[in-house]
Amino acid sequence: MGGIDRFEDAGNILDDGRRLLDDADTSNGGNGGSTIEADVRTAPKLTTNAETVLSRRYLKKNKDGAVIETPEEMFRRVASAVAAAECVFNNEAPVHEIEDRFYSMLSNLEFLPNSPTLMNAGRNLGQLSACFVLPVDDSMESIFEAIKNAALVHKSGGGTGFSFSKIRPRNDMVHSTKGISSGPLSFLNVFDAATETVKQGGTRRGANMAILRVDHPDILDFITSKSEGTKLNNFNISVAVTDAFMNAVKNNDDYDLMNPRNGEKAGTLNARKVFDLMTTLAWKNGDPGIIFIDEINKNNPIPNIGTIESTNPCGEQPLLPYESCNLGSINLARMVWKTEDGYEVNFEKLSRTVRDAIHFLDNVIEVNKYPLPVIEEMTKSNRKIGLGVMGFADMLILLGIPYGSEEAIMIAREVMRFINDTARDRSRELANERGPFANFPGSVYDQRGEPPIRNSTRTTIAPTGTLSIIANCSSGIEPLFALVYYRNVLDNDKLLEVNGFLKQVAEREGFYTREFVDSVGETGSLEGVPGVPEEVKKLFATAHDVTPEWHIRMQAAFQEYTDNAVSKTANFPHSAEVDDVKKVYTLSHELGCKGVTIYRDGSRDVQVLNKGLVRTDDERQAKREEALLASSKRERPKRLTGETIQMETGCGPLYVTINEDEAGIFELFNTMGKAGGCAASQSEAIGRLVSLAWRSGVDEGSIIKQLIGIRCHKPIGIGESTMLSCSDAIARAIQLYLYADKPKYSHQLEGGTCPECGSTLEQESGCSFCRNCAYSECY
């Protein structure tokens, strides 16, 4: 397929992107939308990509792996299973009417629950929760009980959070054996290894959050535990930072470390130096994140039951030990309607959707099949749910409001306050019908004159990477990630996909050309693209165009009216300094956020052991052409320049050495960390064949295309760190050698490459997901 044809085909495929706006014109206009009777007879309108994602990950399959369920049947299955909870409270409840309301909301893509609910409702597994927190106490029994329970949760499709703050520090006394403690980090590695062996229900991979208090004696080891990028690949890590610590940072004071075994002082550290270390490593590779643990517990609705120590894997759901939470998100792009002057928020429809969504999520608690009895008891006693949003960036575009603006902050506050108030009111109505949550007495809601409430929390802003693909909207409250994608299709051919809203505007304004799309495709952004009006650039600002300060201000605006926490990534350019990260961490604390996650472009590259010469594309191509004209096969000179890159594979460390002559890359050698075996010999063979290909004029891209994505039975890691095989690792090493220092690849390569389809990964709250195939490391 030639370039012109590919562009034309992309335009045809992109009609799906336009559908969202067309739907807003019809279903959201006039009297507030179609009636339920019409909705329940209408099949869901899904994009081709959404249908593909559903087929791969959500729809029922037979024993041969063939899909035996349509998207319409999936939504009906979920609606029916969740509506069945009505019979628990009222034998005469209008179950079919409620099922139709739920189906309408789902099939119209106005609200979607978290992935386990879509996958498992009405099926044998029946585990519908996304988030769990498990306790880890200071005993061998508790530690390995937590590992066992985590395996059961992962198998059922959930993610887990742990606080390791109660484990005594390294080299502390173990009185029962007269031995020496190995500390929380040693056990954290055991948790990580256990996760690696468990495949989550065949549909979701294990994901964990590890948290350690900033005053734990082993905090420095914890902060640096992921600095090399080769360990704890199944964990996000966050430091539980206190208000006292942040004040000590501000004043450049020392602070005390506390031994959790006895509560005694175990040393001091300078707060600013510790903060500098945290921010430097976050700048380097995104870890650790920060959890403002005091802010979280100030908003703990049931302090009488316990203190919150941990969150779920993405940090947006603080939970007590053994709690789980059911999440769901409203598609804000479908909560607008067209007026004579443009688009406005349809608060009538938003109210109706919030009320049905709260009803839906409370029902999920009843029909859920929990992985452990203690989790069921705790969850039903507190009845935490988390209603959030997606499509916020799309809503702003429809309203004509740039993301990084005061008006956008005002809309965020207005919309989230409305959602939070409506959710609270509906939860109170459910308490009158069904009773309050069991631990209501003694909770913050147990006040004279105040009505009871059904759910101890109602709102959460969660990551919605995969859900947003199904709903054909922007993810969570994030800005658009990129305006043009290069989607991998058959034989790794690439297809242009343009944001549907941008396409409409560009066509209307007369600058939608092949050259325009190619220019945007280089970075995913309109910045620097000629011929685009300034107001269009502002309206279609991407995550990389929005400054980190505006990211945090938007997170804080939503946090102001959210019961739990807010999933949000503050994006930094590759050129950002450590001081920029410090400012954002400090600002997030000052604005009342409950945590912060940052990602600097290109900050998760694989470790380079010996850095050699990296030529520019033009220089390399000129030298190659010169060599090819002189000879059909380049002869090896006596001396070459290159580098060795360490890649972690399922077979152990793989050392990839790449050498080049004046014409560019010349040869490749592969050495396994342990000698012998098939893996070592096959890696050596690959190196010889690749070297021969390069010396014969085959370009690097062709080699990468042939090797990347090859799978073996021992993949390792998640997200950008995933190595599917030794062949895959070799291809990624070649990519790193070629492109690691090139800013022009900032959006297409530095975000990471999907291990399943090779497309660009987006970063969201410490997790990566692929908009092409819906691969996700966390949800």
PDB file of N, CA and C in Angstrom, residues 495-525:
ATOM      1  N   LEU A 495      -0.764   2.424   9.925  1.00  0.00           N
ATOM      2  CA  LEU A 495      -1.919   3.148   9.412  1.00  0.00           C
ATOM      3  C   LEU A 495      -2.113   4.412  10.225  1.00  0.00           C
ATOM      4  N   LEU A 496      -2.312   5.515   9.563  1.00  0.00           N
ATOM      5  CA  LEU A 496      -2.534   6.772  10.259  1.00  0.00           C
ATOM      6  C   LEU A 496      -3.937   6.815  10.841  1.00  0.00           C
ATOM      7  N   GLU A 497      -4.045   7.225  12.088  1.00  0.00           N
ATOM      8  CA  GLU A 497      -5.348   7.449  12.701  1.00  0.00           C
ATOM      9  C   GLU A 497      -5.367   8.840  13.302  1.00  0.00           C
ATOM     10  N   VAL A 498      -6.275   9.673  12.853  1.00  0.00           N
ATOM     11  CA  VAL A 498      -6.351  11.071  13.259  1.00  0.00           C
ATOM     12  C   VAL A 498      -7.505  11.255  14.232  1.00  0.00           C
ATOM     13  N   ASN A 499      -7.287  12.080  15.262  1.00  0.00           N
ATOM     14  CA  ASN A 499      -8.372  12.400  16.188  1.00  0.00           C
ATOM     15  C   ASN A 499      -9.579  12.917  15.415  1.00  0.00           C
ATOM     16  N   GLY A 500     -10.753  12.335  15.681  1.00  0.00           N
ATOM     17  CA  GLY A 500     -11.943  12.659  14.909  1.00  0.00           C
ATOM     18  C   GLY A 500     -12.356  14.111  15.000  1.00  0.00           C
ATOM     19  N   PHE A 501     -12.252  14.718  16.181  1.00  0.00           N
ATOM     20  CA  PHE A 501     -12.603  16.129  16.339  1.00  0.00           C
ATOM     21  C   PHE A 501     -11.667  17.020  15.529  1.00  0.00           C
ATOM     22  N   LEU A 502     -10.360  16.713  15.616  1.00  0.00           N
ATOM     23  CA  LEU A 502      -9.391  17.507  14.868  1.00  0.00           C
ATOM     24  C   LEU A 502      -9.655  17.391  13.367  1.00  0.00           C
ATOM     25  N   LYS A 503      -9.985  16.210  12.911  1.00  0.00           N
ATOM     26  CA  LYS A 503     -10.242  16.005  11.486  1.00  0.00           C
ATOM     27  C   LYS A 503     -11.402  16.896  11.017  1.00  0.00           C
ATOM     28  N   GLN A 504     -12.460  16.951  11.813  1.00  0.00           N
ATOM     29  CA  GLN A 504     -13.599  17.789  11.433  1.00  0.00           C
ATOM     30  C   GLN A 504     -13.216  19.264  11.354  1.00  0.00           C
ATOM     31  N   VAL A 505     -12.460  19.729  12.366  1.00  0.00           N
ATOM     32  CA  VAL A 505     -12.062  21.132  12.389  1.00  0.00           C
ATOM     33  C   VAL A 505     -11.125  21.438  11.223  1.00  0.00           C
ATOM     34  N   ALA A 506     -10.173  20.547  10.984  1.00  0.00           N
ATOM     35  CA  ALA A 506      -9.208  20.770   9.915  1.00  0.00           C
ATOM     36  C   ALA A 506      -9.885  20.777   8.546  1.00  0.00           C
ATOM     37  N   GLU A 507     -10.860  19.894   8.355  1.00  0.00           N
ATOM     38  CA  GLU A 507     -11.596  19.886   7.093  1.00  0.00           C
ATOM     39  C   GLU A 507     -12.409  21.171   6.932  1.00  0.00           C
ATOM     40  N   ARG A 508     -13.053  21.589   8.008  1.00  0.00           N
ATOM     41  CA  ARG A 508     -13.880  22.786   7.941  1.00  0.00           C
ATOM     42  C   ARG A 508     -13.038  24.031   7.689  1.00  0.00           C
ATOM     43  N   GLU A 509     -11.843  24.078   8.294  1.00  0.00           N
ATOM     44  CA  GLU A 509     -10.988  25.262   8.153  1.00  0.00           C
ATOM     45  C   GLU A 509     -10.075  25.178   6.933  1.00  0.00           C
ATOM     46  N   GLY A 510     -10.075  24.038   6.244  1.00  0.00           N
ATOM     47  CA  GLY A 510      -9.355  23.942   4.983  1.00  0.00           C
ATOM     48  C   GLY A 510      -7.884  23.602   5.063  1.00  0.00           C
ATOM     49  N   PHE A 511      -7.416  23.036   6.205  1.00  0.00           N
ATOM     50  CA  PHE A 511      -5.998  22.673   6.257  1.00  0.00           C
ATOM     51  C   PHE A 511      -5.790  21.167   6.462  1.00  0.00           C
ATOM     52  N   TYR A 512      -6.817  20.377   6.171  1.00  0.00           N
ATOM     53  CA  TYR A 512      -6.677  18.924   6.307  1.00  0.00           C
ATOM     54  C   TYR A 512      -6.076  18.356   5.021  1.00  0.00           C
ATOM     55  N   THR A 513      -4.770  18.170   5.014  1.00  0.00           N
ATOM     56  CA  THR A 513      -4.047  17.637   3.867  1.00  0.00           C
ATOM     57  C   THR A 513      -3.159  16.498   4.339  1.00  0.00           C
ATOM     58  N   ARG A 514      -2.626  15.779   3.358  1.00  0.00           N
ATOM     59  CA  ARG A 514      -1.709  14.707   3.718  1.00  0.00           C
ATOM     60  C   ARG A 514      -0.482  15.260   4.436  1.00  0.00           C
ATOM     61  N   GLU A 515       0.016  16.402   3.977  1.00  0.00           N
ATOM     62  CA  GLU A 515       1.185  17.011   4.595  1.00  0.00           C
ATOM     63  C   GLU A 515       0.892  17.393   6.045  1.00  0.00           C
ATOM     64  N   PHE A 516      -0.327  17.900   6.289  1.00  0.00           N
ATOM     65  CA  PHE A 516      -0.719  18.257   7.653  1.00  0.00           C
ATOM     66  C   PHE A 516      -0.697  17.022   8.556  1.00  0.00           C
ATOM     67  N   VAL A 517      -1.301  15.936   8.111  1.00  0.00           N
ATOM     68  CA  VAL A 517      -1.363  14.724   8.931  1.00  0.00           C
ATOM     69  C   VAL A 517       0.035  14.163   9.170  1.00  0.00           C
ATOM     70  N   ASP A 518       0.870  14.151   8.147  1.00  0.00           N
ATOM     71  CA  ASP A 518       2.238  13.662   8.313  1.00  0.00           C
ATOM     72  C   ASP A 518       3.004  14.510   9.326  1.00  0.00           C
ATOM     73  N   SER A 519       2.805  15.825   9.277  1.00  0.00           N
ATOM     74  CA  SER A 519       3.500  16.723  10.204  1.00  0.00           C
ATOM     75  C   SER A 519       3.068  16.468  11.641  1.00  0.00           C
ATOM     76  N   VAL A 520       1.766  16.321  11.839  1.00  0.00           N
ATOM     77  CA  VAL A 520       1.264  16.046  13.192  1.00  0.00           C
ATOM     78  C   VAL A 520       1.738  14.677  13.653  1.00  0.00           C
ATOM     79  N   GLY A 521       1.802  13.733  12.718  1.00  0.00           N
ATOM     80  CA  GLY A 521       2.208  12.381  13.070  1.00  0.00           C
ATOM     81  C   GLY A 521       3.628  12.262  13.575  1.00  0.00           C
ATOM     82  N   GLU A 522       4.484  13.236  13.258  1.00  0.00           N
ATOM     83  CA  GLU A 522       5.870  13.170  13.712  1.00  0.00           C
ATOM     84  C   GLU A 522       5.982  13.280  15.227  1.00  0.00           C
ATOM     85  N   THR A 523       5.097  14.066  15.853  1.00  0.00           N
ATOM     86  CA  THR A 523       5.153  14.253  17.310  1.00  0.00           C
ATOM     87  C   THR A 523       3.833  13.970  17.996  1.00  0.00           C
ATOM     88  N   GLY A 524       2.738  13.875  17.241  1.00  0.00           N
ATOM     89  CA  GLY A 524       1.422  13.712  17.844  1.00  0.00           C
ATOM     90  C   GLY A 524       0.778  15.008  18.252  1.00  0.00           C
ATOM     91  N   SER A 525       1.473  16.141  18.050  1.00  0.00           N
ATOM     92  CA  SER A 525       1.020  17.447  18.528  1.00  0.00           C
ATOM     93  C   SER A 525       0.935  18.435  17.374  1.00  0.00           C
TER      94      SER A 525
END
